[in-house]
Amino acid sequence: MVRYYDAADRKDLLCAERTLSAAGIEYAVTPPLPGSGLSGAIGIAEEDLPRAAEVLDSARARARH
């Protein structure tokens, strides 16, 4: 599993988790480093990275419009 996404806040983390779950992509959330200002990091299996990037980029694009 590789560290893929650092969530800026709790809302960002939950949105990423929902998006990955809906796409059937397995992930793991690790707690943030103390003082980092982040809400957590999402780890993805290396073979799932292209699909994870696709679905998260698509979700972010939809959220902007």
Tab-separated table of N, CA and C in Angstrom:
chain	number	residue	atom	x	y	z
A	1	MET	N	0.854	-1.164	0.000
A	1	MET	CA	0.000	0.000	0.000
A	1	MET	C	0.905	1.235	0.000
A	2	VAL	N	0.534	2.209	-0.815
A	2	VAL	CA	1.312	3.444	-0.901
A	2	VAL	C	0.472	4.616	-0.418
A	3	ARG	N	1.143	5.565	0.185
A	3	ARG	CA	0.459	6.779	0.632
A	3	ARG	C	0.076	7.554	-0.619
A	4	TYR	N	-1.214	7.859	-0.734
A	4	TYR	CA	-1.697	8.479	-1.961
A	4	TYR	C	-2.251	9.883	-1.761
A	5	TYR	N	-3.000	10.092	-0.700
A	5	TYR	CA	-3.749	11.340	-0.576
A	5	TYR	C	-3.716	11.842	0.852
A	6	ASP	N	-3.340	13.095	1.039
A	6	ASP	CA	-3.369	13.731	2.353
A	6	ASP	C	-4.587	14.640	2.414
A	7	ALA	N	-5.504	14.326	3.291
A	7	ALA	CA	-6.744	15.099	3.406
A	7	ALA	C	-6.502	16.389	4.181
A	8	ALA	N	-6.997	17.483	3.637
A	8	ALA	CA	-6.804	18.799	4.249
A	8	ALA	C	-7.621	18.966	5.526
A	9	ASP	N	-8.815	18.372	5.551
A	9	ASP	CA	-9.679	18.480	6.725
A	9	ASP	C	-10.598	17.267	6.768
A	10	ARG	N	-11.407	17.201	7.811
A	10	ARG	CA	-12.290	16.031	7.998
A	10	ARG	C	-13.267	15.871	6.833
A	11	LYS	N	-13.828	16.971	6.353
A	11	LYS	CA	-14.769	16.919	5.233
A	11	LYS	C	-14.089	16.358	3.986
A	12	ASP	N	-12.877	16.798	3.722
A	12	ASP	CA	-12.101	16.317	2.581
A	12	ASP	C	-11.834	14.817	2.707
A	13	LEU	N	-11.484	14.379	3.904
A	13	LEU	CA	-11.218	12.965	4.147
A	13	LEU	C	-12.467	12.130	3.907
A	14	LEU	N	-13.605	12.562	4.449
A	14	LEU	CA	-14.853	11.816	4.275
A	14	LEU	C	-15.271	11.755	2.814
A	15	CYS	N	-15.101	12.846	2.096
A	15	CYS	CA	-15.445	12.878	0.673
A	15	CYS	C	-14.576	11.889	-0.108
A	16	ALA	N	-13.286	11.878	0.167
A	16	ALA	CA	-12.381	10.951	-0.517
A	16	ALA	C	-12.742	9.508	-0.185
A	17	GLU	N	-13.057	9.233	1.073
A	17	GLU	CA	-13.437	7.877	1.473
A	17	GLU	C	-14.716	7.433	0.763
A	18	ARG	N	-15.724	8.298	0.721
A	18	ARG	CA	-16.981	7.956	0.032
A	18	ARG	C	-16.733	7.685	-1.446
A	19	THR	N	-15.924	8.512	-2.072
A	19	THR	CA	-15.649	8.367	-3.501
A	19	THR	C	-14.937	7.052	-3.787
A	20	LEU	N	-13.924	6.746	-3.006
A	20	LEU	CA	-13.184	5.501	-3.209
A	20	LEU	C	-14.066	4.287	-2.929
A	21	SER	N	-14.857	4.340	-1.878
A	21	SER	CA	-15.761	3.228	-1.554
A	21	SER	C	-16.767	2.992	-2.667
A	22	ALA	N	-17.343	4.070	-3.186
A	22	ALA	CA	-18.334	3.948	-4.260
A	22	ALA	C	-17.725	3.328	-5.513
A	23	ALA	N	-16.434	3.556	-5.726
A	23	ALA	CA	-15.752	2.999	-6.898
A	23	ALA	C	-15.225	1.590	-6.637
A	24	GLY	N	-15.401	1.096	-5.414
A	24	GLY	CA	-14.937	-0.245	-5.083
A	24	GLY	C	-13.434	-0.340	-4.887
A	25	ILE	N	-12.803	0.778	-4.569
A	25	ILE	CA	-11.356	0.806	-4.370
A	25	ILE	C	-11.062	0.669	-2.879
A	26	GLU	N	-10.249	-0.325	-2.542
A	26	GLU	CA	-9.873	-0.530	-1.146
A	26	GLU	C	-8.814	0.491	-0.759
A	27	TYR	N	-8.898	0.961	0.467
A	27	TYR	CA	-7.970	1.973	0.957
A	27	TYR	C	-7.808	1.812	2.459
A	28	ALA	N	-6.829	2.481	3.002
A	28	ALA	CA	-6.624	2.528	4.450
A	28	ALA	C	-6.338	3.971	4.826
A	29	VAL	N	-6.864	4.382	5.968
A	29	VAL	CA	-6.629	5.739	6.459
A	29	VAL	C	-5.663	5.661	7.634
A	30	THR	N	-4.633	6.474	7.573
A	30	THR	CA	-3.692	6.559	8.682
A	30	THR	C	-3.859	7.914	9.354
A	31	PRO	N	-3.632	7.973	10.647
A	31	PRO	CA	-3.789	9.249	11.346
A	31	PRO	C	-2.746	10.260	10.877
A	32	PRO	N	-3.059	11.530	11.024
A	32	PRO	CA	-2.108	12.562	10.606
A	32	PRO	C	-0.920	12.640	11.562
A	33	LEU	N	0.153	13.181	11.060
A	33	LEU	CA	1.293	13.452	11.927
A	33	LEU	C	0.942	14.630	12.826
A	34	PRO	N	1.298	14.578	14.085
A	34	PRO	CA	1.001	15.699	14.981
A	34	PRO	C	1.579	17.005	14.429
A	35	GLY	N	0.760	18.034	14.451
A	35	GLY	CA	1.197	19.341	13.989
A	35	GLY	C	1.191	19.532	12.487
A	36	SER	N	0.738	18.521	11.733
A	36	SER	CA	0.756	18.629	10.268
A	36	SER	C	-0.390	19.477	9.735
A	37	GLY	N	-1.457	19.606	10.520
A	37	GLY	CA	-2.621	20.348	10.049
A	37	GLY	C	-3.505	19.538	9.117
A	38	LEU	N	-3.171	18.274	8.898
A	38	LEU	CA	-3.962	17.411	8.024
A	38	LEU	C	-4.913	16.559	8.858
A	39	SER	N	-5.898	15.958	8.181
A	39	SER	CA	-6.865	15.108	8.880
A	39	SER	C	-6.533	13.633	8.792
A	40	GLY	N	-5.652	13.264	7.901
A	40	GLY	CA	-5.272	11.874	7.736
A	40	GLY	C	-4.749	11.640	6.341
A	41	ALA	N	-4.147	10.488	6.152
A	41	ALA	CA	-3.619	10.120	4.843
A	41	ALA	C	-4.328	8.859	4.373
A	42	ILE	N	-4.558	8.774	3.084
A	42	ILE	CA	-5.202	7.606	2.499
A	42	ILE	C	-4.154	6.813	1.738
A	43	GLY	N	-4.087	5.536	2.057
A	43	GLY	CA	-3.197	4.620	1.355
A	43	GLY	C	-4.001	3.771	0.386
A	44	ILE	N	-3.424	3.533	-0.773
A	44	ILE	CA	-4.068	2.767	-1.847
A	44	ILE	C	-3.084	1.702	-2.320
A	45	ALA	N	-3.596	0.543	-2.707
A	45	ALA	CA	-2.737	-0.470	-3.312
A	45	ALA	C	-2.178	0.091	-4.621
A	46	GLU	N	-0.915	-0.176	-4.873
A	46	GLU	CA	-0.241	0.397	-6.041
A	46	GLU	C	-0.987	0.116	-7.342
A	47	GLU	N	-1.547	-1.062	-7.466
A	47	GLU	CA	-2.261	-1.397	-8.708
A	47	GLU	C	-3.565	-0.612	-8.870
A	48	ASP	N	-4.076	-0.046	-7.781
A	48	ASP	CA	-5.314	0.742	-7.837
A	48	ASP	C	-5.074	2.238	-8.027
A	49	LEU	N	-3.818	2.666	-8.054
A	49	LEU	CA	-3.515	4.097	-8.154
A	49	LEU	C	-4.123	4.776	-9.381
A	50	PRO	N	-4.016	4.202	-10.582
A	50	PRO	CA	-4.603	4.899	-11.737
A	50	PRO	C	-6.110	5.108	-11.597
A	51	ARG	N	-6.816	4.098	-11.150
A	51	ARG	CA	-8.277	4.213	-10.988
A	51	ARG	C	-8.620	5.190	-9.866
A	52	ALA	N	-7.875	5.153	-8.772
A	52	ALA	CA	-8.121	6.081	-7.665
A	52	ALA	C	-7.925	7.519	-8.122
A	53	ALA	N	-6.881	7.770	-8.875
A	53	ALA	CA	-6.635	9.122	-9.389
A	53	ALA	C	-7.782	9.561	-10.283
A	54	GLU	N	-8.251	8.665	-11.120
A	54	GLU	CA	-9.351	8.982	-12.038
A	54	GLU	C	-10.626	9.357	-11.280
A	55	VAL	N	-11.013	8.548	-10.306
A	55	VAL	CA	-12.277	8.821	-9.614
A	55	VAL	C	-12.179	10.042	-8.697
A	56	LEU	N	-11.038	10.226	-8.041
A	56	LEU	CA	-10.904	11.400	-7.171
A	56	LEU	C	-10.813	12.688	-7.984
A	57	ASP	N	-10.098	12.659	-9.105
A	57	ASP	CA	-10.033	13.845	-9.975
A	57	ASP	C	-11.413	14.193	-10.511
A	58	SER	N	-12.168	13.179	-10.901
A	58	SER	CA	-13.518	13.394	-11.418
A	58	SER	C	-14.425	13.990	-10.337
A	59	ALA	N	-14.322	13.482	-9.118
A	59	ALA	CA	-15.143	13.993	-8.013
A	59	ALA	C	-14.785	15.440	-7.698
A	60	ARG	N	-13.506	15.767	-7.721
A	60	ARG	CA	-13.086	17.153	-7.457
A	60	ARG	C	-13.578	18.085	-8.558
A	61	ALA	N	-13.543	17.633	-9.805
A	61	ALA	CA	-14.021	18.459	-10.920
A	61	ALA	C	-15.521	18.716	-10.788
A	62	ARG	N	-16.291	17.692	-10.404
A	62	ARG	CA	-17.735	17.864	-10.214
A	62	ARG	C	-18.026	18.826	-9.073
A	63	ALA	N	-17.227	18.771	-8.023
A	63	ALA	CA	-17.446	19.633	-6.858
A	63	ALA	C	-17.191	21.103	-7.193
A	64	ARG	N	-16.315	21.355	-8.143
A	64	ARG	CA	-16.004	22.735	-8.526
A	64	ARG	C	-17.103	23.358	-9.360
A	65	HIS	N	-17.925	22.546	-10.011
A	65	HIS	CA	-18.959	23.085	-10.914
A	65	HIS	C	-20.312	23.135	-10.283
